[in-house]
CSV table of C-alpha atoms and ligand atoms in Angstrom, one decimal:
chain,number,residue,atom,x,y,z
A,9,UNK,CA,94.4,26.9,88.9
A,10,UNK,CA,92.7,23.6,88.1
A,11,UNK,CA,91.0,22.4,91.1
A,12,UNK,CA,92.7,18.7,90.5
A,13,UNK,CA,96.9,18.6,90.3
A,14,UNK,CA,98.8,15.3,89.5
A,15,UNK,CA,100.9,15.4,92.4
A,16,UNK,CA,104.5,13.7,92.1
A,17,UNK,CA,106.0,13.3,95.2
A,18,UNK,CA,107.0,9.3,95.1
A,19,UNK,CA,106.5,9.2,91.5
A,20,UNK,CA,109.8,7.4,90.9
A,21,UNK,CA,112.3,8.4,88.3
A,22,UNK,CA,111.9,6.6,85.1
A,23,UNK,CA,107.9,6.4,85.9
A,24,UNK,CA,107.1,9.9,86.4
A,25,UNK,CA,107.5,11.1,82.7
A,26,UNK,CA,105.1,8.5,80.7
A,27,UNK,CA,102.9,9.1,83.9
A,28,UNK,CA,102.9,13.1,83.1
A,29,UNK,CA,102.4,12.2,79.2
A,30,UNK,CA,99.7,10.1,80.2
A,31,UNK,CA,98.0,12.5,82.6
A,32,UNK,CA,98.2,15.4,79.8
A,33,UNK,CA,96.7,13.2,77.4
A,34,UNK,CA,93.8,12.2,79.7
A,35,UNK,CA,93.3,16.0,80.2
A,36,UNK,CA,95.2,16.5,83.5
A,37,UNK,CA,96.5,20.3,83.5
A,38,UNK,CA,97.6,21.0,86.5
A,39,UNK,CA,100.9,19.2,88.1
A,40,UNK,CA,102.6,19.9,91.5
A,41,UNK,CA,106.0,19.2,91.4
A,42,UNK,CA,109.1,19.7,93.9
A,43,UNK,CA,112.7,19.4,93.2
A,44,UNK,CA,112.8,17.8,96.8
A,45,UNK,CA,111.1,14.8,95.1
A,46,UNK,CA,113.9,14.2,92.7
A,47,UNK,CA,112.4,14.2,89.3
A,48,UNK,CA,112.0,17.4,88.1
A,49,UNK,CA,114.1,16.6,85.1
A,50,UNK,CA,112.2,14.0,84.2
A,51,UNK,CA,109.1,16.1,84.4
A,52,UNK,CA,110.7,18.8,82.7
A,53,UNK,CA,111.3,16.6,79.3
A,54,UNK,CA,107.9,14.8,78.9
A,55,UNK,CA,106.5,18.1,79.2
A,56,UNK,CA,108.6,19.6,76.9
A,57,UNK,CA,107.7,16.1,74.8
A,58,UNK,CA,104.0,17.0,75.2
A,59,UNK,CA,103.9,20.3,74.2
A,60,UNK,CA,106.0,19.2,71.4
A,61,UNK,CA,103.8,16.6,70.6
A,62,UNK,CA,101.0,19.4,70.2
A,63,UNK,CA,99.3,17.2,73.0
A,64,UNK,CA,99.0,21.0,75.2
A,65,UNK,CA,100.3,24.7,75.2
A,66,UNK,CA,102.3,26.3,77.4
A,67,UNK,CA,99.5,28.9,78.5
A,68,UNK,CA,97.5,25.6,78.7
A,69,UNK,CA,99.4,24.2,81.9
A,70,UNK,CA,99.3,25.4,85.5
A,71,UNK,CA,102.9,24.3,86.9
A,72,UNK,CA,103.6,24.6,90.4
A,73,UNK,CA,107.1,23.8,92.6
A,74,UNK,CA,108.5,24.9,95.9
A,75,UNK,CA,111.7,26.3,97.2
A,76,UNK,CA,113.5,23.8,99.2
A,77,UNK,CA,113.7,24.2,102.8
A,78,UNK,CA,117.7,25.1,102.3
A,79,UNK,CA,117.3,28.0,100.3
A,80,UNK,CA,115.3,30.1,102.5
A,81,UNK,CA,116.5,33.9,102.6
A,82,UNK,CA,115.9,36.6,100.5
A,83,UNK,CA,119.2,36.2,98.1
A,84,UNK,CA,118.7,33.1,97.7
A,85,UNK,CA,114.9,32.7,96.3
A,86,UNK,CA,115.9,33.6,92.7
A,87,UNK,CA,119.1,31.7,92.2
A,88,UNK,CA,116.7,28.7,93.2
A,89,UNK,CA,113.8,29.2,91.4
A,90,UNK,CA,116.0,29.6,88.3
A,91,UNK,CA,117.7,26.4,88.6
A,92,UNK,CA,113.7,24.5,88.8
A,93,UNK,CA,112.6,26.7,85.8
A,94,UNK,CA,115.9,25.1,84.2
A,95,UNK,CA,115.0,21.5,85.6
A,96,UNK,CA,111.5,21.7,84.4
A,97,UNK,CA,112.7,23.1,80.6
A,98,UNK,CA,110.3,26.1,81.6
A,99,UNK,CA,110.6,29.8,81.3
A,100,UNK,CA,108.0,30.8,84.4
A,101,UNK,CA,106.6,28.7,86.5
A,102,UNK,CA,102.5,29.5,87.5
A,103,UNK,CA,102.9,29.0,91.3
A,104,UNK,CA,106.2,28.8,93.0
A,105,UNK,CA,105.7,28.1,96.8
A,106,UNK,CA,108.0,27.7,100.4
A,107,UNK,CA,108.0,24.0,100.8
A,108,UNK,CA,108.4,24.3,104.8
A,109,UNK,CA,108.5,27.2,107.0
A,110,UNK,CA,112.0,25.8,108.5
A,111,UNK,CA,115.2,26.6,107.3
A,112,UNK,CA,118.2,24.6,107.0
A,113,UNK,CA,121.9,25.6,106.2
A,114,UNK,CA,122.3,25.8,102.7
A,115,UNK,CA,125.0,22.8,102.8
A,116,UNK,CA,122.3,20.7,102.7
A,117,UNK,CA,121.3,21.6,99.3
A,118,UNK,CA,118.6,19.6,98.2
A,119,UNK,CA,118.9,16.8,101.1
A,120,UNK,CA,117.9,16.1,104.7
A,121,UNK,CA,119.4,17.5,108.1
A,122,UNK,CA,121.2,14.6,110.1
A,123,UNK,CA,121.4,16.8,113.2
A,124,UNK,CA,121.3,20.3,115.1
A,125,UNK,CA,123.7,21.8,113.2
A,126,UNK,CA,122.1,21.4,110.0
A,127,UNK,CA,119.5,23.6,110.7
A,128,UNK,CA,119.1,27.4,110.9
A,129,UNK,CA,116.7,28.6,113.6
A,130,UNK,CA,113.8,30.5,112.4
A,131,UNK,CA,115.5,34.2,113.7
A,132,UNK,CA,118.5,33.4,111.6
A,133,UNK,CA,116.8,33.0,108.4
A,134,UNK,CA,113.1,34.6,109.1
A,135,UNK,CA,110.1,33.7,107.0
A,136,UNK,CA,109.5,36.9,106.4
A,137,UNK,CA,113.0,37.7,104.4
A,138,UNK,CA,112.5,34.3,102.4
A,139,UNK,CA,109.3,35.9,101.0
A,140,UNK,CA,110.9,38.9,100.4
A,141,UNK,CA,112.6,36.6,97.7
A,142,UNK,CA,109.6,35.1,96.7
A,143,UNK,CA,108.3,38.6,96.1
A,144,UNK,CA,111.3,39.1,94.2
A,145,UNK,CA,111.0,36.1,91.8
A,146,UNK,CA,107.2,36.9,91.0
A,147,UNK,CA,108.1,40.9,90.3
A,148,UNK,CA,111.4,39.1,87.9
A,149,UNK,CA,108.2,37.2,86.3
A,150,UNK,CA,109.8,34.0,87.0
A,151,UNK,CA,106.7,32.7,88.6
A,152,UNK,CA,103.1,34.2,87.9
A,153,UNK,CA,101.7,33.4,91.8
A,154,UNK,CA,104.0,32.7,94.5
A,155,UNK,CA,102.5,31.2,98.3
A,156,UNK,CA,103.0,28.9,101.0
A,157,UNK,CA,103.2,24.9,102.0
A,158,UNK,CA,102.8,23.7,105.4
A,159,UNK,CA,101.6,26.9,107.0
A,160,UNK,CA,99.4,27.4,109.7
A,161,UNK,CA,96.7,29.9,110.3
A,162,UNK,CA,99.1,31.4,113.0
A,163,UNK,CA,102.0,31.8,110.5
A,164,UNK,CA,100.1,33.1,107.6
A,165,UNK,CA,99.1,35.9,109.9
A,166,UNK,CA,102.3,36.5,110.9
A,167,UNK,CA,103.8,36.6,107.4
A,168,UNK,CA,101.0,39.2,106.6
A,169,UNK,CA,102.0,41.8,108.4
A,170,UNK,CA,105.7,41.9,106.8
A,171,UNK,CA,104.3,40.4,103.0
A,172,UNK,CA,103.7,43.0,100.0
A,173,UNK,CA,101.8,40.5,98.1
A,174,UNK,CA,99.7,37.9,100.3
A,175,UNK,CA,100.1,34.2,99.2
A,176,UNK,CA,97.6,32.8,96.6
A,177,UNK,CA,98.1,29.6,98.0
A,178,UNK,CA,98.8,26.9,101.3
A,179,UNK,CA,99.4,23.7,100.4
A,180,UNK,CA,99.2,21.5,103.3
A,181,UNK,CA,98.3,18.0,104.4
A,182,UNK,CA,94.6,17.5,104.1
A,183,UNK,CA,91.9,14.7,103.5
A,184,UNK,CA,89.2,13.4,105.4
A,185,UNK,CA,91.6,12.4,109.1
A,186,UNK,CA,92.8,15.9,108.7
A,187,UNK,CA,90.3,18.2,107.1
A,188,UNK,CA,91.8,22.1,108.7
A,189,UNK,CA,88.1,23.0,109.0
A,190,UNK,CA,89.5,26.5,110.5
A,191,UNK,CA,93.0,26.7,108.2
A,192,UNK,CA,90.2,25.9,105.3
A,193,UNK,CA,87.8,29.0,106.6
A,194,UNK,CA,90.8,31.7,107.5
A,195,UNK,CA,92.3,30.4,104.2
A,196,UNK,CA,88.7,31.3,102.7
A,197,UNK,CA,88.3,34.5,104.6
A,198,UNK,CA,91.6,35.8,103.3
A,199,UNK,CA,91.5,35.1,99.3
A,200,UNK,CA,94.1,32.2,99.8
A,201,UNK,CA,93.3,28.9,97.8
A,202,UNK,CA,93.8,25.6,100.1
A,203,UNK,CA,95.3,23.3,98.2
A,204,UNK,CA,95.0,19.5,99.8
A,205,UNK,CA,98.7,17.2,99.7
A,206,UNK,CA,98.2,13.6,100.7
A,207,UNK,CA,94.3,13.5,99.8
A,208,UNK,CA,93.9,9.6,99.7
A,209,UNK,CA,96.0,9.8,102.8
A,210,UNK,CA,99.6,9.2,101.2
A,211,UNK,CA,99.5,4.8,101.2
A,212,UNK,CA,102.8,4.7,99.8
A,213,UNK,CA,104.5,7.2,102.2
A,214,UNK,CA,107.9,6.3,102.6
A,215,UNK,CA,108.8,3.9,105.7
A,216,UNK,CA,110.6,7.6,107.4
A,217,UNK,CA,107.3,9.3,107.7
A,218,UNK,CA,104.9,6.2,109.1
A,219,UNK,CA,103.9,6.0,112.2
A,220,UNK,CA,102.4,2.7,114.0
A,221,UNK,CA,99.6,4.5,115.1
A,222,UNK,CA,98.4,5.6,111.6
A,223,UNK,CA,95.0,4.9,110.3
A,224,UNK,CA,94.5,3.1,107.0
A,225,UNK,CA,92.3,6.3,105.3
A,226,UNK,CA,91.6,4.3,102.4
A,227,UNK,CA,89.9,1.4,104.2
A,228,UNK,CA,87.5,3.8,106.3
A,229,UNK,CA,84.1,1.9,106.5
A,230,UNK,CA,82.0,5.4,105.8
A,231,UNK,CA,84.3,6.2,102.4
A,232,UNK,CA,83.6,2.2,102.0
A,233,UNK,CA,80.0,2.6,102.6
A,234,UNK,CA,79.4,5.8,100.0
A,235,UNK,CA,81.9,4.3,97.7
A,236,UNK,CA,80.0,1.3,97.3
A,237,UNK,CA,76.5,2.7,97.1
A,238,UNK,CA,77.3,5.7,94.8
A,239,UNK,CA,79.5,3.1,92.2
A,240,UNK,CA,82.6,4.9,92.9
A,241,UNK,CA,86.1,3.9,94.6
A,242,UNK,CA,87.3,5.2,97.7
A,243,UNK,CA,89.5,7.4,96.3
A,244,UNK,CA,87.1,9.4,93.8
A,245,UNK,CA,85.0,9.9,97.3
A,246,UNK,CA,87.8,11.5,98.7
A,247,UNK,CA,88.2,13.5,95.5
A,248,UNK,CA,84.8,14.5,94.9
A,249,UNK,CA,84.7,15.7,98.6
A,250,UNK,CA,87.6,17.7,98.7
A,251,UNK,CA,86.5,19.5,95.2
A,252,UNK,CA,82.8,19.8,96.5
A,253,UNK,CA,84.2,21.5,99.9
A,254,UNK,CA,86.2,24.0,97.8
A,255,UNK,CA,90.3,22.6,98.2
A,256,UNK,CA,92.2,22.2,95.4
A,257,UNK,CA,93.9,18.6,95.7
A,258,UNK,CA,96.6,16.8,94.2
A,259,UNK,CA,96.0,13.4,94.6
A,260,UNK,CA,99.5,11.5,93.3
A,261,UNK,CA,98.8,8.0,90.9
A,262,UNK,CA,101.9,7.2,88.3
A,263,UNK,CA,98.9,4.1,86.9
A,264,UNK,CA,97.1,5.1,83.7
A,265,UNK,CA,93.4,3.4,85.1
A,266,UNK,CA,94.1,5.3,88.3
A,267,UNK,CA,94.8,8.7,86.8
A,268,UNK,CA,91.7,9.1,84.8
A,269,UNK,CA,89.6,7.6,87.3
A,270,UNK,CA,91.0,10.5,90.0
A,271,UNK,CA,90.3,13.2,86.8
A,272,UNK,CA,86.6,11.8,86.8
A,273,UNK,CA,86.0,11.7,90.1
A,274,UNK,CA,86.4,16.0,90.5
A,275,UNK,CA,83.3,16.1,88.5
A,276,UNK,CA,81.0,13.8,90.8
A,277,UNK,CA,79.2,15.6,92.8
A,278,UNK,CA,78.2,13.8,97.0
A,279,UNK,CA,75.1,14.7,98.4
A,280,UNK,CA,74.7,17.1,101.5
A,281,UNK,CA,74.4,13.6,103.7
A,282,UNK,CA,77.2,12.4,102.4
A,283,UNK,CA,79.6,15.4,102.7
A,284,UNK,CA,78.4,15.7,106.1
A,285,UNK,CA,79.2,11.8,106.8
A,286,UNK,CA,82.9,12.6,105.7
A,287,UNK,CA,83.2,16.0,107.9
A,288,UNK,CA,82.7,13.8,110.7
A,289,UNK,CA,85.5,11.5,110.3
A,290,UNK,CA,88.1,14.3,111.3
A,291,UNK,CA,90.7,12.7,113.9
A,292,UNK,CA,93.5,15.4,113.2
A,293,UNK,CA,94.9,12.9,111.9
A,294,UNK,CA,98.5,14.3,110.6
A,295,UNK,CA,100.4,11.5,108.3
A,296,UNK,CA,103.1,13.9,107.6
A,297,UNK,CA,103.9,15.3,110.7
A,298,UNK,CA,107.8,16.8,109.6
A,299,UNK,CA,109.8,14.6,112.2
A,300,UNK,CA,112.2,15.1,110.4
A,301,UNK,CA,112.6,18.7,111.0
A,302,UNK,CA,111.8,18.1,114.7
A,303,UNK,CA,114.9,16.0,115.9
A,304,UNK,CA,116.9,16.1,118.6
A,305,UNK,CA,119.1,19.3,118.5
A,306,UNK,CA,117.2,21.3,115.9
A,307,UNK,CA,115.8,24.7,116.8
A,308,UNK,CA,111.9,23.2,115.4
A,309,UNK,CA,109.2,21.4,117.6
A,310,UNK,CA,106.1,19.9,116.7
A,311,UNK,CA,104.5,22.5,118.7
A,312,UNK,CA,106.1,25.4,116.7
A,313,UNK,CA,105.8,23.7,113.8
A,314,UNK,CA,102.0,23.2,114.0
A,315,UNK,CA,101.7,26.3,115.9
B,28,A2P,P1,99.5,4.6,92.5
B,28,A2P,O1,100.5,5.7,92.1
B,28,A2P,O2,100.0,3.2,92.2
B,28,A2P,O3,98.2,4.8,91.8
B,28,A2P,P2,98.3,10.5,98.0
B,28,A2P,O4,97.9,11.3,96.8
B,28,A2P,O5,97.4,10.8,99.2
B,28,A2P,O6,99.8,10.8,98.4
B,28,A2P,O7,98.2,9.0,97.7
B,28,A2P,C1,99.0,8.3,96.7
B,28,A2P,C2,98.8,6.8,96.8
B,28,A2P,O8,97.4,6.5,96.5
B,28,A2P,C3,99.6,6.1,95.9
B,28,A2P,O9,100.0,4.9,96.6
B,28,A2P,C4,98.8,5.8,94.7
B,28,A2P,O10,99.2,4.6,94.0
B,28,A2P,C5,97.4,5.6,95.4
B,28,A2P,N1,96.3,5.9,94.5
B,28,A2P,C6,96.2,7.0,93.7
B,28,A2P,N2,95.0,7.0,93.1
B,28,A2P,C7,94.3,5.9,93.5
B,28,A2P,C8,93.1,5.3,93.3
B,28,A2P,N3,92.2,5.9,92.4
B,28,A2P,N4,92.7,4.2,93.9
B,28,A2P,C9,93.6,3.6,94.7
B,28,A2P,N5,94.8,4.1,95.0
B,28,A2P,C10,95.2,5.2,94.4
């Protein structure tokens, strides 16, 4: 897997295809996609349009997507993952992953819970049967890796001791507020790849996940300070420090200057002072904290959601 993915949560529809086109042209390989984030069709043509194009090959691309949170259970993993592949004009996908370990009734389809009911409580529709069907899809050779978003250390344990195949991957919320120093290290100790979401600390986060508390990750003075001296923007900083600690990241930018400047910056390398300068900024700082799952009535708390 490419260390850097173009992420495309918030990449809107009708901006999200040239932005893919432009990414596989400035040698972006790898792209995280969702079919929560509503533009997988989109995705799926320009793509198709690249490959076409002889821009890239199949075999060339590392695609990953999730299974949304209402299609946990085991019979319901392949029906799923099919209807992505279909989205995304693609016959496997390289890394299909479970969005959120919390499950809602599949009414919702691809949607959010407006209360209690929507919801099914983690004993009615256990993790452990939802990768039974992720199991499932990578044996059918829908996917060629399967893993995990938004797991703990304490719930990748747990879905050890049930899993056949352990996850290749956790994608969770990471950057330098929130660096899961010990998720990184168990994640490490256990063959699973961490892959960063929100690495630049997610600016354009939709009003329904900001809180008035939350920092402004960009404008930190020490990512100011190297930034400045080293020639660099904040951002690359980030991105060079997440590469250079051994994260995979998937920084999201639908602006041609932006994307190639984010692809540059995995190659920089920090010095030791300076990756130590940005381990020290860690607040446990979360900017996606899934209040959404949390409300009032549903069987999810922040506490066993961040267990
Ligand atoms: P844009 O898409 O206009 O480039 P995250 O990946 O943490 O979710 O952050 C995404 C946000 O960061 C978006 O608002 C994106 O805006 C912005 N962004 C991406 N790359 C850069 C960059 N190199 N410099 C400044 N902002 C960036």
């Amino acid at each position: 897997m490419p260390a850097l993915g173009l992420g495309t949560w918030k990449s809107a529809p009708g901006e999200v295809g040239a932005a893919v086109r432009e990414a596989v042209r400035a040698g972006y390989r790898h792209f995280d996609c969702a079919p929560l984030y509503g533009n997988e069709v989109e995705i799926g043509a320009a793509l198709a349009d690249a490959i076409a194009a002889g821009e890239v090959k199949r075999d060339e691309l590392w695609i990953t997507s999730k299974l949304w949170n209402s299609f946990h259970g085991r019979d319901n993993v392949v029906p799923a993952i099919r209807r992505t592949l279909a989205d995304l004009r693609l016959d496997y996908l390289d890394l299909y992953l479970i969005h959120w370990p919390v499950a809602f009734q599949e009414r919702i389809g691809i949607g959010y819970p407006k209360s209690g009911a929507d919801f099914r409580a983690p004993d009615e529709a256990p993790l452990a049967d939802t990768w039974a069907g992720m199991e499932e899809s990578l044996s059918l050779g829908l996917c060629r890796n399967i893993g995990v978003s938004n797991f703990t250390a304490t719930k990748l344990v747990r879905l050890a001791r049930t899993a056949k195949i352990l996850p290749a991957v956790n994608q969770v919320e990471s950057h330098p507020y929130l660096p899961q120093t010990g998720l990184l290290r168990h994640c490490a100790d256990n063959g699973i790849v961490l892959t960063a979401y929100a690495p630049l600390g997610s600016g354009d986060r939709p009003a329904r996940v900001r809180a008035a508390d939350d920092p402004v990750l960009m404008d930190d003075p020490v990512i100011v300070e190297i930034s400045a001296r080293r020639g660099l923007t904040p951002a690359q900083v980030m991105i060079a420090w997440a590469v250079q600690r051994g994260t995979s990241l998937i920084p999201k930018s639908t602006n041609p200057a932006r994307l190639a400047q984010n692809l540059a910056a995995a190659s920089v390398t920090l010095t030791a002072a300076d990756m130590t300068a940005i381990a020290g900024l860690d607040r446990g700082h979360r900017f996606i904290k899934g209040a959404l799952w949390t409300i009032d009535g549903s069987p999810y708390t922040q506490a066993t959601l961040w267990d």
